[in-house]
C-alpha atoms as a PDB file:
ATOM      1  CA  MET A   1      81.040 121.427  86.795  1.00  0.00           C
ATOM      2  CA  VAL A   2      82.807 119.799  89.733  1.00  0.00           C
ATOM      3  CA  GLN A   3      79.804 120.423  91.976  1.00  0.00           C
ATOM      4  CA  TYR A   4      77.679 118.607  89.411  1.00  0.00           C
ATOM      5  CA  LEU A   5      80.054 115.616  89.518  1.00  0.00           C
ATOM      6  CA  ILE A   6      79.995 115.293  93.289  1.00  0.00           C
ATOM      7  CA  ASP A   7      76.290 116.011  93.754  1.00  0.00           C
ATOM      8  CA  PRO A   8      74.889 112.895  95.488  1.00  0.00           C
ATOM      9  CA  THR A   9      71.446 113.425  93.961  1.00  0.00           C
ATOM     10  CA  GLN A  10      72.923 112.589  90.534  1.00  0.00           C
ATOM     11  CA  TYR A  11      73.805 109.039  91.627  1.00  0.00           C
ATOM     12  CA  SER A  12      71.966 105.989  92.870  1.00  0.00           C
ATOM     13  CA  LEU A  13      73.978 103.085  94.211  1.00  0.00           C
ATOM     14  CA  THR A  14      72.975  99.935  92.346  1.00  0.00           C
ATOM     15  CA  PRO A  15      74.215  96.339  92.542  1.00  0.00           C
ATOM     16  CA  TYR A  16      76.030  96.971  89.255  1.00  0.00           C
ATOM     17  CA  ALA A  17      77.958  99.944  90.622  1.00  0.00           C
ATOM     18  CA  LEU A  18      79.147  98.425  93.887  1.00  0.00           C
ATOM     19  CA  PRO A  19      81.704  95.814  92.666  1.00  0.00           C
ATOM     20  CA  PRO A  20      83.762  98.197  90.487  1.00  0.00           C
ATOM     21  CA  LEU A  21      83.667 100.861  93.206  1.00  0.00           C
ATOM     22  CA  VAL A  22      84.895  98.436  95.877  1.00  0.00           C
ATOM     23  CA  MET A  23      87.611  96.987  93.644  1.00  0.00           C
ATOM     24  CA  GLY A  24      88.651 100.472  92.531  1.00  0.00           C
ATOM     25  CA  PHE A  25      89.128 101.576  96.132  1.00  0.00           C
ATOM     26  CA  ILE A  26      91.080  98.380  96.843  1.00  0.00           C
ATOM     27  CA  ALA A  27      93.323  98.986  93.810  1.00  0.00           C
ATOM     28  CA  VAL A  28      94.048 102.575  94.847  1.00  0.00           C
ATOM     29  CA  LEU A  29      94.649 101.570  98.466  1.00  0.00           C
ATOM     30  CA  SER A  30      96.978  98.726  97.491  1.00  0.00           C
ATOM     31  CA  GLY A  31      98.949 101.054  95.221  1.00  0.00           C
ATOM     32  CA  ILE A  32      99.407 103.549  98.028  1.00  0.00           C
ATOM     33  CA  LEU A  33     100.335 100.860 100.556  1.00  0.00           C
ATOM     34  CA  VAL A  34     102.908  99.280  98.237  1.00  0.00           C
ATOM     35  CA  LEU A  35     104.401 102.685  97.490  1.00  0.00           C
ATOM     36  CA  LEU A  36     104.729 103.413 101.211  1.00  0.00           C
ATOM     37  CA  ARG A  37     106.068  99.955 102.015  1.00  0.00           C
ATOM     38  CA  GLU A  38     108.648 100.033  99.238  1.00  0.00           C
ATOM     39  CA  ARG A  39     109.690 103.539 100.318  1.00  0.00           C
ATOM     40  CA  GLY A  40     109.604 105.004  96.834  1.00  0.00           C
ATOM     41  CA  SER A  41     111.583 102.296  95.048  1.00  0.00           C
ATOM     42  CA  GLN A  42     111.271 101.938  91.289  1.00  0.00           C
ATOM     43  CA  VAL A  43     109.112  98.824  91.715  1.00  0.00           C
ATOM     44  CA  GLY A  44     106.887 100.683  94.175  1.00  0.00           C
ATOM     45  CA  TRP A  45     106.436 103.628  91.817  1.00  0.00           C
ATOM     46  CA  THR A  46     105.632 101.499  88.785  1.00  0.00           C
ATOM     47  CA  PHE A  47     103.144  99.418  90.773  1.00  0.00           C
ATOM     48  CA  TRP A  48     101.569 102.623  92.064  1.00  0.00           C
ATOM     49  CA  VAL A  49     101.152 103.941  88.502  1.00  0.00           C
ATOM     50  CA  PHE A  50      99.599 100.631  87.441  1.00  0.00           C
ATOM     51  CA  ALA A  51      97.281 100.541  90.452  1.00  0.00           C
ATOM     52  CA  MET A  52      96.204 104.146  89.870  1.00  0.00           C
ATOM     53  CA  SER A  53      95.300 103.472  86.238  1.00  0.00           C
ATOM     54  CA  ALA A  54      93.362 100.332  87.204  1.00  0.00           C
ATOM     55  CA  GLY A  55      91.717 102.180  90.094  1.00  0.00           C
ATOM     56  CA  MET A  56      90.801 105.110  87.860  1.00  0.00           C
ATOM     57  CA  TRP A  57      89.192 102.732  85.381  1.00  0.00           C
ATOM     58  CA  LEU A  58      87.237 100.817  88.040  1.00  0.00           C
ATOM     59  CA  LEU A  59      86.126 103.854  90.043  1.00  0.00           C
ATOM     60  CA  SER A  60      84.905 105.640  86.939  1.00  0.00           C
ATOM     61  CA  LEU A  61      83.059 102.503  85.823  1.00  0.00           C
ATOM     62  CA  GLY A  62      81.375 102.393  89.214  1.00  0.00           C
ATOM     63  CA  ALA A  63      80.432 106.062  88.945  1.00  0.00           C
ATOM     64  CA  PHE A  64      79.180 105.396  85.414  1.00  0.00           C
ATOM     65  CA  ALA A  65      76.950 102.581  86.662  1.00  0.00           C
ATOM     66  CA  ALA A  66      75.662 104.700  89.533  1.00  0.00           C
ATOM     67  CA  SER A  67      74.906 107.792  87.414  1.00  0.00           C
ATOM     68  CA  SER A  68      71.248 108.608  86.975  1.00  0.00           C
ATOM     69  CA  ASN A  69      71.909 111.357  84.416  1.00  0.00           C
ATOM     70  CA  PRO A  70      72.883 110.146  80.900  1.00  0.00           C
ATOM     71  CA  PHE A  71      75.224 113.093  80.240  1.00  0.00           C
ATOM     72  CA  LEU A  72      77.020 112.469  83.509  1.00  0.00           C
ATOM     73  CA  ALA A  73      77.250 108.767  82.668  1.00  0.00           C
ATOM     74  CA  LEU A  74      78.772 109.605  79.277  1.00  0.00           C
ATOM     75  CA  GLY A  75      81.380 111.754  80.996  1.00  0.00           C
ATOM     76  CA  TRP A  76      82.299 108.926  83.359  1.00  0.00           C
ATOM     77  CA  ALA A  77      82.435 106.469  80.461  1.00  0.00           C
ATOM     78  CA  LYS A  78      84.874 108.718  78.612  1.00  0.00           C
ATOM     79  CA  PHE A  79      86.930 109.184  81.772  1.00  0.00           C
ATOM     80  CA  SER A  80      87.117 105.412  82.228  1.00  0.00           C
ATOM     81  CA  THR A  81      88.944 105.155  78.902  1.00  0.00           C
ATOM     82  CA  VAL A  82      91.785 107.211  80.356  1.00  0.00           C
ATOM     83  CA  GLY A  83      92.529 104.588  82.984  1.00  0.00           C
ATOM     84  CA  ALA A  84      91.731 101.605  80.779  1.00  0.00           C
ATOM     85  CA  THR A  85      94.060 102.605  77.960  1.00  0.00           C
ATOM     86  CA  PHE A  86      97.038 102.902  80.277  1.00  0.00           C
ATOM     87  CA  ILE A  87      96.583  99.555  82.057  1.00  0.00           C
ATOM     88  CA  PRO A  88      98.535  97.482  79.456  1.00  0.00           C
ATOM     89  CA  SER A  89     101.490  99.863  79.209  1.00  0.00           C
ATOM     90  CA  THR A  90     101.761 100.346  82.971  1.00  0.00           C
ATOM     91  CA  MET A  91     101.551  96.591  83.536  1.00  0.00           C
ATOM     92  CA  TYR A  92     104.293  96.112  80.929  1.00  0.00           C
ATOM     93  CA  LEU A  93     106.458  98.712  82.650  1.00  0.00           C
ATOM     94  CA  PHE A  94     105.817  97.165  86.068  1.00  0.00           C
ATOM     95  CA  THR A  95     106.708  93.680  84.807  1.00  0.00           C
ATOM     96  CA  LEU A  96     109.931  94.898  83.207  1.00  0.00           C
ATOM     97  CA  THR A  97     110.813  96.743  86.404  1.00  0.00           C
ATOM     98  CA  ILE A  98     110.399  93.582  88.469  1.00  0.00           C
ATOM     99  CA  VAL A  99     112.698  91.562  86.200  1.00  0.00           C
ATOM    100  CA  ASN A 100     115.099  94.545  85.957  1.00  0.00           C
ATOM    101  CA  ARG A 101     114.987  94.834  82.160  1.00  0.00           C
ATOM    102  CA  VAL A 102     113.507  98.290  81.632  1.00  0.00           C
ATOM    103  CA  GLN A 103     116.661  99.641  79.986  1.00  0.00           C
ATOM    104  CA  GLN A 104     116.789  96.747  77.545  1.00  0.00           C
ATOM    105  CA  PHE A 105     113.175  97.297  76.424  1.00  0.00           C
ATOM    106  CA  ARG A 106     112.902 101.081  76.893  1.00  0.00           C
ATOM    107  CA  VAL A 107     111.950 101.630  73.233  1.00  0.00           C
ATOM    108  CA  HIS A 108     109.083  99.153  73.600  1.00  0.00           C
ATOM    109  CA  VAL A 109     107.990 100.813  76.823  1.00  0.00           C
ATOM    110  CA  TRP A 110     107.892 104.239  75.174  1.00  0.00           C
ATOM    111  CA  LEU A 111     106.053 102.869  72.151  1.00  0.00           C
ATOM    112  CA  SER A 112     103.430 101.271  74.393  1.00  0.00           C
ATOM    113  CA  ILE A 113     102.984 104.518  76.337  1.00  0.00           C
ATOM    114  CA  ILE A 114     102.644 106.497  73.096  1.00  0.00           C
ATOM    115  CA  LEU A 115     100.111 103.964  71.798  1.00  0.00           C
ATOM    116  CA  SER A 116      98.178 104.249  75.062  1.00  0.00           C
ATOM    117  CA  CYS A 117      98.145 108.040  74.664  1.00  0.00           C
ATOM    118  CA  VAL A 118      96.813 107.699  71.114  1.00  0.00           C
ATOM    119  CA  PHE A 119      94.021 105.387  72.236  1.00  0.00           C
ATOM    120  CA  CYS A 120      93.292 107.650  75.208  1.00  0.00           C
ATOM    121  CA  LEU A 121      92.976 110.720  72.993  1.00  0.00           C
ATOM    122  CA  GLY A 122      90.791 108.765  70.576  1.00  0.00           C
ATOM    123  CA  GLY A 123      88.531 107.567  73.358  1.00  0.00           C
ATOM    124  CA  VAL A 124      88.160 110.936  75.016  1.00  0.00           C
ATOM    125  CA  SER A 125      87.957 113.257  72.030  1.00  0.00           C
ATOM    126  CA  THR A 126      85.780 111.232  69.646  1.00  0.00           C
ATOM    127  CA  PRO A 127      82.183 110.014  69.975  1.00  0.00           C
ATOM    128  CA  TRP A 128      83.214 106.433  69.128  1.00  0.00           C
END
């Protein structure tokens, strides 16, 4: 299955695939650079988690747009929901970390993560 995903003959780079791929790589790279620069601080980790979810969403959208096989495109579309559903909760966590109020709103943070998991499971496991 993995060989099928990385087979270059299954993809064709189109003008619609290039912007999300470029921005996805930039998001992942910025998350890694901030994590290294902040030397593993709580702000660095939460930004890294946010950047990884945004990068996962954008990279999978780019792969979806570049897919020439409809079944492969459907797989990438479902995978993009994993990153997309966690963007709001990771952004919320990152914002609360910056203003140093995570402990005050920890119940809200957990509720948003649980809600993201519910939406993620719904997006991945259902045909909707």
